[in-house]
Amino acid sequence: MKNGTAKDVLELYKTAVYEQEVEKFLSIHAEDVHIYDCWGDWECRGISEWRKNVTEWFSGLKEEAEVLKVLFNEVKIEESTTVAFVHCEVVFAAYTKDSGEKLRQIANRFTFGLKKIGESWVIAHQHSSLPIDMNTGKGMFHLR
């Protein structure tokens, strides 16, 4: 799949998550992708480890008969000919597959480091974060 711009990668990300298509989602990630995440293990190295996490994520959505819509807000992109840097707020909103009823929503802060391989951009590094409530030590997913 050709991703001509960093913005194309974000669009494919949204589509792949909504369609729960593991291979489409992984196609926008580098083989040596390095991810810092807010869920489960805080670090993931390499596409095979990421495939395991994504497969579990999408399987859980399918089991619960849910679809997940992804919104990227306040997107800032710096793009050169070989590398790109993206930071934004990412909102994940879950809906029932049958009725379309909204079930829940969370927001994270994401930073993506992309590199160009051939004619396509891929995510080489992804870092998700969220503010921490200093009184409870818990992440604050619902600030916006």
Coordinates of C-alpha atoms in Angstrom, one line a residue:
M1 CA 0.0 0.0 0.0
K2 CA 1.5 3.3 -1.0
N3 CA 1.4 6.1 1.6
G4 CA 2.5 9.2 -0.2
T5 CA 2.4 11.5 2.9
A6 CA 2.5 11.1 6.7
K7 CA -1.2 12.2 6.7
D8 CA -2.0 9.1 4.5
V9 CA -0.5 6.9 7.3
L10 CA -3.0 8.5 9.8
E11 CA -5.9 7.8 7.4
L12 CA -4.8 4.2 6.9
Y13 CA -4.5 3.8 10.7
K14 CA -8.1 5.0 11.2
T15 CA -9.4 2.7 8.4
A16 CA -7.5 -0.4 9.6
V17 CA -8.7 0.0 13.2
Y18 CA -12.3 0.6 12.1
E19 CA -12.2 -2.5 9.8
Q20 CA -10.2 -4.5 12.4
E21 CA -7.8 -5.5 9.6
V22 CA -4.6 -6.7 11.3
E23 CA -2.5 -6.9 8.1
K24 CA -3.6 -3.5 6.9
F25 CA -2.8 -1.9 10.2
L26 CA 0.6 -3.6 10.3
S27 CA 1.4 -2.4 6.8
I28 CA 1.9 1.1 8.0
H29 CA 4.5 0.0 10.6
A30 CA 8.2 -0.7 10.0
E31 CA 9.6 -4.2 10.6
D32 CA 11.7 -2.8 13.5
V33 CA 8.9 -0.6 14.9
H34 CA 9.5 0.5 18.5
I35 CA 6.3 1.4 20.5
Y36 CA 5.8 2.8 24.0
D37 CA 2.2 2.3 24.9
C38 CA -0.2 3.1 27.7
W39 CA -1.8 -0.4 27.6
G40 CA -0.4 -3.8 28.8
D41 CA 3.4 -4.0 28.4
W42 CA 4.6 -0.5 28.2
E43 CA 7.1 -1.3 25.4
C44 CA 6.9 -3.3 22.2
R45 CA 9.8 -3.9 19.8
G46 CA 9.4 -5.3 16.3
I47 CA 6.5 -6.1 14.0
S48 CA 6.0 -9.7 15.2
E49 CA 5.5 -8.5 18.8
W50 CA 3.3 -5.7 17.6
R51 CA 1.3 -8.2 15.5
K52 CA 0.5 -10.2 18.6
N53 CA -0.7 -7.1 20.5
V54 CA -2.8 -5.8 17.6
T55 CA -4.3 -9.3 16.9
E56 CA -5.4 -9.5 20.6
W57 CA -6.8 -5.9 20.4
F58 CA -8.8 -6.5 17.3
S59 CA -10.0 -10.0 18.5
G60 CA -11.3 -8.4 21.7
L61 CA -13.3 -5.9 19.7
K62 CA -14.7 -8.6 17.5
E63 CA -15.7 -10.7 20.5
E64 CA -17.5 -7.8 22.1
A65 CA -19.2 -6.9 18.7
E66 CA -17.7 -3.4 18.8
V67 CA -16.2 -1.1 16.3
L68 CA -13.7 1.5 17.1
K69 CA -13.5 4.9 15.5
V70 CA -10.3 6.8 15.7
L71 CA -10.1 10.6 15.6
F72 CA -6.8 12.5 15.3
N73 CA -7.1 16.0 16.7
E74 CA -4.6 18.9 16.8
V75 CA -2.4 17.1 14.3
K76 CA 1.1 18.7 13.8
I77 CA 3.3 17.2 11.0
E78 CA 6.9 18.0 10.2
E79 CA 7.8 16.1 7.0
S80 CA 11.1 15.9 5.1
T81 CA 12.0 13.6 2.2
T82 CA 13.0 10.7 4.4
V83 CA 11.6 11.3 7.9
A84 CA 8.4 12.7 9.4
F85 CA 7.4 13.6 12.9
V86 CA 3.7 13.7 13.9
H87 CA 2.1 14.6 17.3
C88 CA -1.6 14.8 18.1
E89 CA -4.4 13.8 20.4
V90 CA -5.9 10.5 19.5
V91 CA -9.5 9.7 20.5
F92 CA -10.7 6.1 20.5
A93 CA -14.5 5.8 20.6
A94 CA -16.1 2.4 20.8
Y95 CA -19.6 1.7 19.3
T96 CA -21.8 -1.4 19.2
K97 CA -21.5 -3.0 15.8
D98 CA -25.3 -3.6 15.6
S99 CA -27.0 -0.5 16.9
G100 CA -24.1 2.0 16.6
E101 CA -24.6 3.1 20.2
K102 CA -21.6 4.8 21.6
L103 CA -20.2 2.8 24.5
R104 CA -17.1 4.7 25.7
Q105 CA -14.3 7.0 24.6
I106 CA -10.8 7.7 25.7
A107 CA -8.1 10.1 24.6
N108 CA -4.3 9.7 24.5
R109 CA -1.5 11.8 23.3
F110 CA 0.5 10.2 20.4
T111 CA 3.8 11.0 18.8
F112 CA 4.8 9.1 15.7
G113 CA 8.2 9.0 14.1
L114 CA 7.9 7.9 10.5
K115 CA 10.5 6.9 7.9
K116 CA 10.2 6.5 4.2
I117 CA 10.8 3.1 2.7
G118 CA 10.7 3.2 -1.1
E119 CA 7.7 5.4 -1.9
S120 CA 5.8 4.7 1.4
W121 CA 5.8 6.1 4.9
V122 CA 5.8 3.7 7.8
I123 CA 5.7 4.2 11.5
A124 CA 9.2 3.5 13.0
H125 CA 8.4 4.7 16.5
Q126 CA 5.1 5.4 18.3
H127 CA 4.8 6.8 21.8
S128 CA 1.4 7.2 23.5
S129 CA 1.1 9.0 26.8
L130 CA -1.5 10.6 29.1
P131 CA -1.4 12.9 32.1
I132 CA -1.2 11.2 35.5
D133 CA -3.3 12.3 38.4
M134 CA -0.7 12.9 41.1
N135 CA -3.1 12.2 43.9
T136 CA -4.1 8.8 42.7
G137 CA -1.3 7.8 40.4
K138 CA -3.9 6.9 37.7
G139 CA -3.9 7.9 34.1
M140 CA -6.4 10.6 33.0
F141 CA -7.9 9.4 29.7
H142 CA -10.9 11.8 29.8
L143 CA -9.5 15.3 29.9
R144 CA -11.1 16.3 26.6

